XYZ file of C-alpha atoms in Angstrom:
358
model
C 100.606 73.311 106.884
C 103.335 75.053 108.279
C 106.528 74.339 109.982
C 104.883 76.395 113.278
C 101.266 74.672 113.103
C 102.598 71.498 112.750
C 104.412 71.549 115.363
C 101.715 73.111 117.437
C 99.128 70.458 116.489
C 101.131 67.592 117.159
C 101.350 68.949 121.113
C 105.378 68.519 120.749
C 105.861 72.617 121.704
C 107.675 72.175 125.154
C 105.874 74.278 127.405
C 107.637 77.829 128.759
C 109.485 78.331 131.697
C 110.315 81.227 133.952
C 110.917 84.572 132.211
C 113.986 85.346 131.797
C 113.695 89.202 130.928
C 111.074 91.332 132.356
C 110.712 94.864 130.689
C 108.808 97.333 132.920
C 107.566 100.892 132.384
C 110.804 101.726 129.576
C 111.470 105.418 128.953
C 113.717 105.925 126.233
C 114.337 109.836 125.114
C 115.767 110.788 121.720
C 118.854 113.994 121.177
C 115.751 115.663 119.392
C 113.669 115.762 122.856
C 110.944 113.835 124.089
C 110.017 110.408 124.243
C 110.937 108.057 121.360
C 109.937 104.753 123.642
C 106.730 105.755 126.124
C 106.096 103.080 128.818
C 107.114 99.614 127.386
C 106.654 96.379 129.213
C 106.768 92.875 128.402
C 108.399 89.629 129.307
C 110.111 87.162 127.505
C 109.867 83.453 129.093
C 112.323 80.282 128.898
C 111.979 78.744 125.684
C 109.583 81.461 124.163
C 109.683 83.276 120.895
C 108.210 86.833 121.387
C 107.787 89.280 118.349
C 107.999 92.534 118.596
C 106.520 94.470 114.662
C 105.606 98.136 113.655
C 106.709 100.336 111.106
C 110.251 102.172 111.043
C 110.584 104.591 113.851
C 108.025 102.812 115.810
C 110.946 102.164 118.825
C 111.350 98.650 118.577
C 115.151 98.830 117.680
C 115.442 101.540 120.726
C 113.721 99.010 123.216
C 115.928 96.005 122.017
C 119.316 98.585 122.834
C 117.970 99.258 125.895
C 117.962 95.618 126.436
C 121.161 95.372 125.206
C 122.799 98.549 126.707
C 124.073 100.016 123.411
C 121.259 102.847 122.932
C 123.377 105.301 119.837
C 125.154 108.166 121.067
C 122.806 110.967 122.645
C 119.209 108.562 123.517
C 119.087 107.102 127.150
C 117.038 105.274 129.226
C 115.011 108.384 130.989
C 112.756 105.428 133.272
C 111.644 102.184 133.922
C 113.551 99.034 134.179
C 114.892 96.077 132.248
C 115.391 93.603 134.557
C 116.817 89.782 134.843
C 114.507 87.331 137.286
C 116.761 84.981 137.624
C 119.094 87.241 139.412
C 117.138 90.485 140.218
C 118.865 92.834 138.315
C 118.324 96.030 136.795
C 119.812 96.611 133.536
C 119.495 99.735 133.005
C 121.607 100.657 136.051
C 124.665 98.591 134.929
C 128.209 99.853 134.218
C 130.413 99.392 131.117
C 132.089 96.645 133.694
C 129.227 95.038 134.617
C 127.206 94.333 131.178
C 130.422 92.781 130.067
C 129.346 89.825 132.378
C 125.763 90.125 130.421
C 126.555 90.259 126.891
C 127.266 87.294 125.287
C 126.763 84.789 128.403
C 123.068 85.720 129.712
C 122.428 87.847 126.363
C 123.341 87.320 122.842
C 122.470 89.623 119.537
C 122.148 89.459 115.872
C 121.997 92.582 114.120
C 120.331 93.235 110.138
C 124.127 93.862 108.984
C 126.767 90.985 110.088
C 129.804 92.581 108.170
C 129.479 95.646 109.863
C 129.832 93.957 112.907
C 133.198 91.640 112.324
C 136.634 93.115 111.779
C 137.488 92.619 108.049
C 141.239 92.501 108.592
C 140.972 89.175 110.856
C 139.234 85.858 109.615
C 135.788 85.329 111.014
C 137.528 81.779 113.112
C 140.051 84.482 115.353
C 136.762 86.277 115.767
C 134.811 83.895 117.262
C 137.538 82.094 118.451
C 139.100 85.761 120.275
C 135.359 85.692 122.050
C 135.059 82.273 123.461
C 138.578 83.088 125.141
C 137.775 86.329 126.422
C 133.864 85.303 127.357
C 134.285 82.085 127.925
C 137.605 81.813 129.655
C 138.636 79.015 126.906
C 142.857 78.306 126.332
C 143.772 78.944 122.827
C 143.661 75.393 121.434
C 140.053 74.664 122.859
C 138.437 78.088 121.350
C 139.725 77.073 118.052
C 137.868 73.952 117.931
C 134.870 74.569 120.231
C 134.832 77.672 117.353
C 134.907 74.737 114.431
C 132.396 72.763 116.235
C 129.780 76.131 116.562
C 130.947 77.115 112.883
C 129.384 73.015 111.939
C 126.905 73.489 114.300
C 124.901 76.829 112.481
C 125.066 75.294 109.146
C 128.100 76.334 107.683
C 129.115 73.493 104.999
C 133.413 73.111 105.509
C 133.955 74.746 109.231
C 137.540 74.102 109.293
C 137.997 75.885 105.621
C 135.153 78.908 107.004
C 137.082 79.306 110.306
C 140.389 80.521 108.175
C 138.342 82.823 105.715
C 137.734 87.061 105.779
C 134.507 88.626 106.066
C 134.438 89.837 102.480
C 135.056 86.091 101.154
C 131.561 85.371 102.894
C 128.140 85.785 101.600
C 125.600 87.553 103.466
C 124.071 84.395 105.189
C 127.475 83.012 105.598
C 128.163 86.088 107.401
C 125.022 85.667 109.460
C 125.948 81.870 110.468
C 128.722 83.855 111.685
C 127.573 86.139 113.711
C 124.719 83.777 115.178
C 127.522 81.537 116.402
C 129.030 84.246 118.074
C 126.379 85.004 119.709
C 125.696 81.711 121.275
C 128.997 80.851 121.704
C 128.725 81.361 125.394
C 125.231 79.934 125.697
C 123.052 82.653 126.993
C 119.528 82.657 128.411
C 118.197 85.157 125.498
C 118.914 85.852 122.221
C 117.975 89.203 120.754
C 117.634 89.287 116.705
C 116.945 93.253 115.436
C 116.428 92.594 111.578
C 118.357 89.660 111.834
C 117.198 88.411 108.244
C 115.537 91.137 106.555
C 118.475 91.795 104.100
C 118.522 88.016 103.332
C 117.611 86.437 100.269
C 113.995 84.606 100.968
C 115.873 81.488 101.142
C 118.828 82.139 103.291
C 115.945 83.818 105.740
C 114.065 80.545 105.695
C 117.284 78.687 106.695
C 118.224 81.556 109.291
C 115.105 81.234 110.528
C 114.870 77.562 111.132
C 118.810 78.028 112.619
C 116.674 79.911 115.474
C 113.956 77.426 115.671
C 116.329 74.652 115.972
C 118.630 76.601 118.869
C 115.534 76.915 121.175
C 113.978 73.249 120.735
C 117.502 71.772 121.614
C 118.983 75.074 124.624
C 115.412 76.425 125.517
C 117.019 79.430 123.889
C 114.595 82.672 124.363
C 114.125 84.780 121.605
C 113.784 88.273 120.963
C 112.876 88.818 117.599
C 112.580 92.494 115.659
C 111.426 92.378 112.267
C 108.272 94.517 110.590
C 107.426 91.322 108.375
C 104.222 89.928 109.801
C 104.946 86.490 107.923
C 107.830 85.770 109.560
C 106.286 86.717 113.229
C 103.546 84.617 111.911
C 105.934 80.929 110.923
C 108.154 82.257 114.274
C 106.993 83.604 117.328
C 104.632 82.725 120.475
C 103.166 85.639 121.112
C 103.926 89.066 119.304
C 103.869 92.838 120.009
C 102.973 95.292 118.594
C 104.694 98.993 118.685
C 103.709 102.038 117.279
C 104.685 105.940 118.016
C 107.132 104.524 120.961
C 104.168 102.440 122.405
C 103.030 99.144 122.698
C 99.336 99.159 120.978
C 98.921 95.556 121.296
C 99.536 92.041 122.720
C 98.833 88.725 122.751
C 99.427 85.185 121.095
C 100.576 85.664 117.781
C 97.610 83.270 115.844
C 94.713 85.206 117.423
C 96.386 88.563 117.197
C 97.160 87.557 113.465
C 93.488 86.254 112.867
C 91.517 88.791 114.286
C 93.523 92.126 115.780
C 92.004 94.254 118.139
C 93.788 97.349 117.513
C 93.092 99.753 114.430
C 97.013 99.697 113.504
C 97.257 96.077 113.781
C 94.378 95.932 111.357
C 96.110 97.897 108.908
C 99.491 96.289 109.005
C 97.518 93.497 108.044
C 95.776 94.895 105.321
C 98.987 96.284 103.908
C 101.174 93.288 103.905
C 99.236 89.922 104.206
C 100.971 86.962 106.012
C 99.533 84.859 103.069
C 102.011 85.470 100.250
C 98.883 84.009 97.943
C 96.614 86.979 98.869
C 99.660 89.571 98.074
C 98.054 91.918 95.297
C 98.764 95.441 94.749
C 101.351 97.679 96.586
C 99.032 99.262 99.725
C 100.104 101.772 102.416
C 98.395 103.092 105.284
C 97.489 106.565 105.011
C 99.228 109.412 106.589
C 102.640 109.555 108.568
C 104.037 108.079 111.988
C 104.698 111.265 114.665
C 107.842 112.300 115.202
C 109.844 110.359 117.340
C 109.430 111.824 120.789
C 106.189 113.894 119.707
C 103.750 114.559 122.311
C 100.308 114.015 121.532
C 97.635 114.414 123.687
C 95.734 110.889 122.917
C 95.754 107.725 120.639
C 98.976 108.533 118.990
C 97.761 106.802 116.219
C 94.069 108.722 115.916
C 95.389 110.788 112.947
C 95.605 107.707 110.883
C 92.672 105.608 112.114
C 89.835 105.132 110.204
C 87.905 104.607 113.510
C 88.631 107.524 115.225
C 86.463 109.927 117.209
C 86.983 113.304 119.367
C 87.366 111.161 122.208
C 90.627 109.824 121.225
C 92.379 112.757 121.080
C 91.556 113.794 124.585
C 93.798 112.524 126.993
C 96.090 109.628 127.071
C 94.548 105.954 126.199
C 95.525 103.120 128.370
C 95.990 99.556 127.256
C 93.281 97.277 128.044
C 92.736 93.785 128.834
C 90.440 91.831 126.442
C 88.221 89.076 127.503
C 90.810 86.691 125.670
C 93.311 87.774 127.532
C 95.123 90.059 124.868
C 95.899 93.583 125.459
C 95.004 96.761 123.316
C 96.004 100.420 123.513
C 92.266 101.240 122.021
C 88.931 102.756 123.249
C 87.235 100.671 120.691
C 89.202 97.431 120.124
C 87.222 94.474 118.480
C 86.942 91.636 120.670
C 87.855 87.949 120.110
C 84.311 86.664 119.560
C 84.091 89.250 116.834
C 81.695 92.207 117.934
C 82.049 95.079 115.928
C 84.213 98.468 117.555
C 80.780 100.319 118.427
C 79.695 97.077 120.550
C 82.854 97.355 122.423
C 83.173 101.035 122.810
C 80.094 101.078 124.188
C 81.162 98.523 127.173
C 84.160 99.991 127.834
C 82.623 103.697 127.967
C 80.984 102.589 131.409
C 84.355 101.309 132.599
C 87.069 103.402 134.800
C 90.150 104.309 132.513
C 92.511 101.706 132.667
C 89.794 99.096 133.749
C 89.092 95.989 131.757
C 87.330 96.457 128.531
């Protein structure tokens, strides 16, 4: 059984509290023109691990940006609204001045490549200590051993002897440690992870991994977490999304989403790369290509590839509907929970208003 299960069959998962990010309606345009992110919304809760999947250029490295405020050079938030309950802000309205009282003390981020990310002519301890000063407001003497104490704290064996060492004299999942203490230094709310492990040997990814676990069963950390392995969303996270084209195609808990998914490109990212490393056999792709980024298309932006598709999918836009489980689905034919087939369901939700519950 795994880590995850066990956990949730022994009842010992504390339960969620308030959200503490609440993405609505997120517009993100690309230098090429057009939409790369159309109309993205979820939450993140107290305590909760939310994963957000989909295949390279699907916009889930855009959204988490816009989250953080560092979209690259030429992309901007074009509408909608990123917004922190606790105080009722809007993110996405924020100066340079005022996301430096964000970043780092309400939100924290680990990237896929840590060395990029640290100075190489200053030893990882200044680092973290340098950020605990300026973030935290800690005198000299106290960063240095609050940084010791965080170095201990993420695993690293030796925290006096890593706080004096480079970047290059690091490995990779040192270099992680490193960052991930950095980014909690100043204990925020959320913790965003884009790729955080994928260029991680499986091991050092199992240990990263249970690093996060460990942060939000002792701080009610929140996590963010970006990745487009399904097996990790499946040991890891609550409740998962799922982005394709720019668009969320589908939501819910991450063991029924996982176990039977509703939408046609949820389907086939399962087919492609099973959660169950036992039933990995041959290399398998889904046919076809992903849109451009900012395309517009005048349906199911994924109807090209679907093996379900019909005329009616093409022909105007296709809102997400609510299951009777609860889950969501960008899909005029999702399959339900209790397993009817597409052509049951299509055939319910054809007598339905657009936008109405399927």
């Amino acid at each position: 059984m795994s880590v995850r299960a066990e956990r949730e069959t022994k009842g010992s998962r504390r339960p969620f509290g308030e959200a503490v990010l609440e993405v609505e309606e997120l517009d993100v345009t690309v230098p090429e023109g057009g939409r790369a992110v159309r109309g993205v919304s979820f939450t993140v809760a107290d305590g909760e691990s939310v994963g957000l999947v989909g295949e390279s250029g699907s916009g889930k490295s855009l959204t988490c940006r816009s989250v953080l405020g560092v979209l690259p050079p030429g992309c901007a938030v074009a509408g909608g609204r990123v917004g922190l309950p606790a105080s009722g802000a809007d993110l996405t309205t924020y100066t340079r001045g005022q996301w430096n009282a964000v970043r780092g003390r309400v939100i924290g981020a680990v990237f896929q490549d840590p060395a990029s990310y640290l100075n190489p002519s200053l030893t990882v301890g200044h680092q973290l200590a340098e950020a605990l000063r300026v973030t935290g407001g800690l005198p000299r003497a106290a960063a240095r051993a609050r940084a010791v104490e965080l170095f201990d704290a993420v695993g690293l064996r030796e925290p006096a002897d890593v706080f004096r060492r480079y970047p290059h004299e690091l490995s990779g999942g040192m270099l992680q440690r490193v960052l991930i203490a950095t980014a909690v230094s100043c204990e925020p709310r959320l913790l965003v992870a884009d790729e955080a492990t994928t260029a991680l040997d499986v091991v050092v990814q199992a240990e990263i991994l249970e690093l996060f676990q460990r942060l939000r069963e002792d701080g009610g950390l929140a996590l963010l977490l970006v990745t487009h392995d399904l097996a990790v969303v499946a040991e890891n996270c609550d409740r998962v999304l799922v982005m394709y084209a720019g668009e969320i195609v589908e939501e819910g808990p991450t063991a029924r989403v996982l176990a039977a998914p509703a939408h046609p490109y949820t389907e086939a990212l399962l087919r492609v790369a099973s959660v169950d490393p036992a039933d990995r056999r041959d290399l398998a792709v889904i046919p076809g290509r992903p849109p451009r980024a900012g395309a517009d298309l005048p349906g199911c932006r994924f109807a090209e590839r679907c093996a379900y598709a019909e005329p009616r999918c093409t022909a105007g836009p296709v809102a997400l509907r609510t299951l009777p489980d609860g889950r969501t689905a960008r899909c005029l034919r999702p399959v339900s929970a209790d397993g009817q087939d597409r052509g049951h369901v299509a055939n319910a939700a054809a007598h339905q208003p657009e936008g109405a519950t399927a």
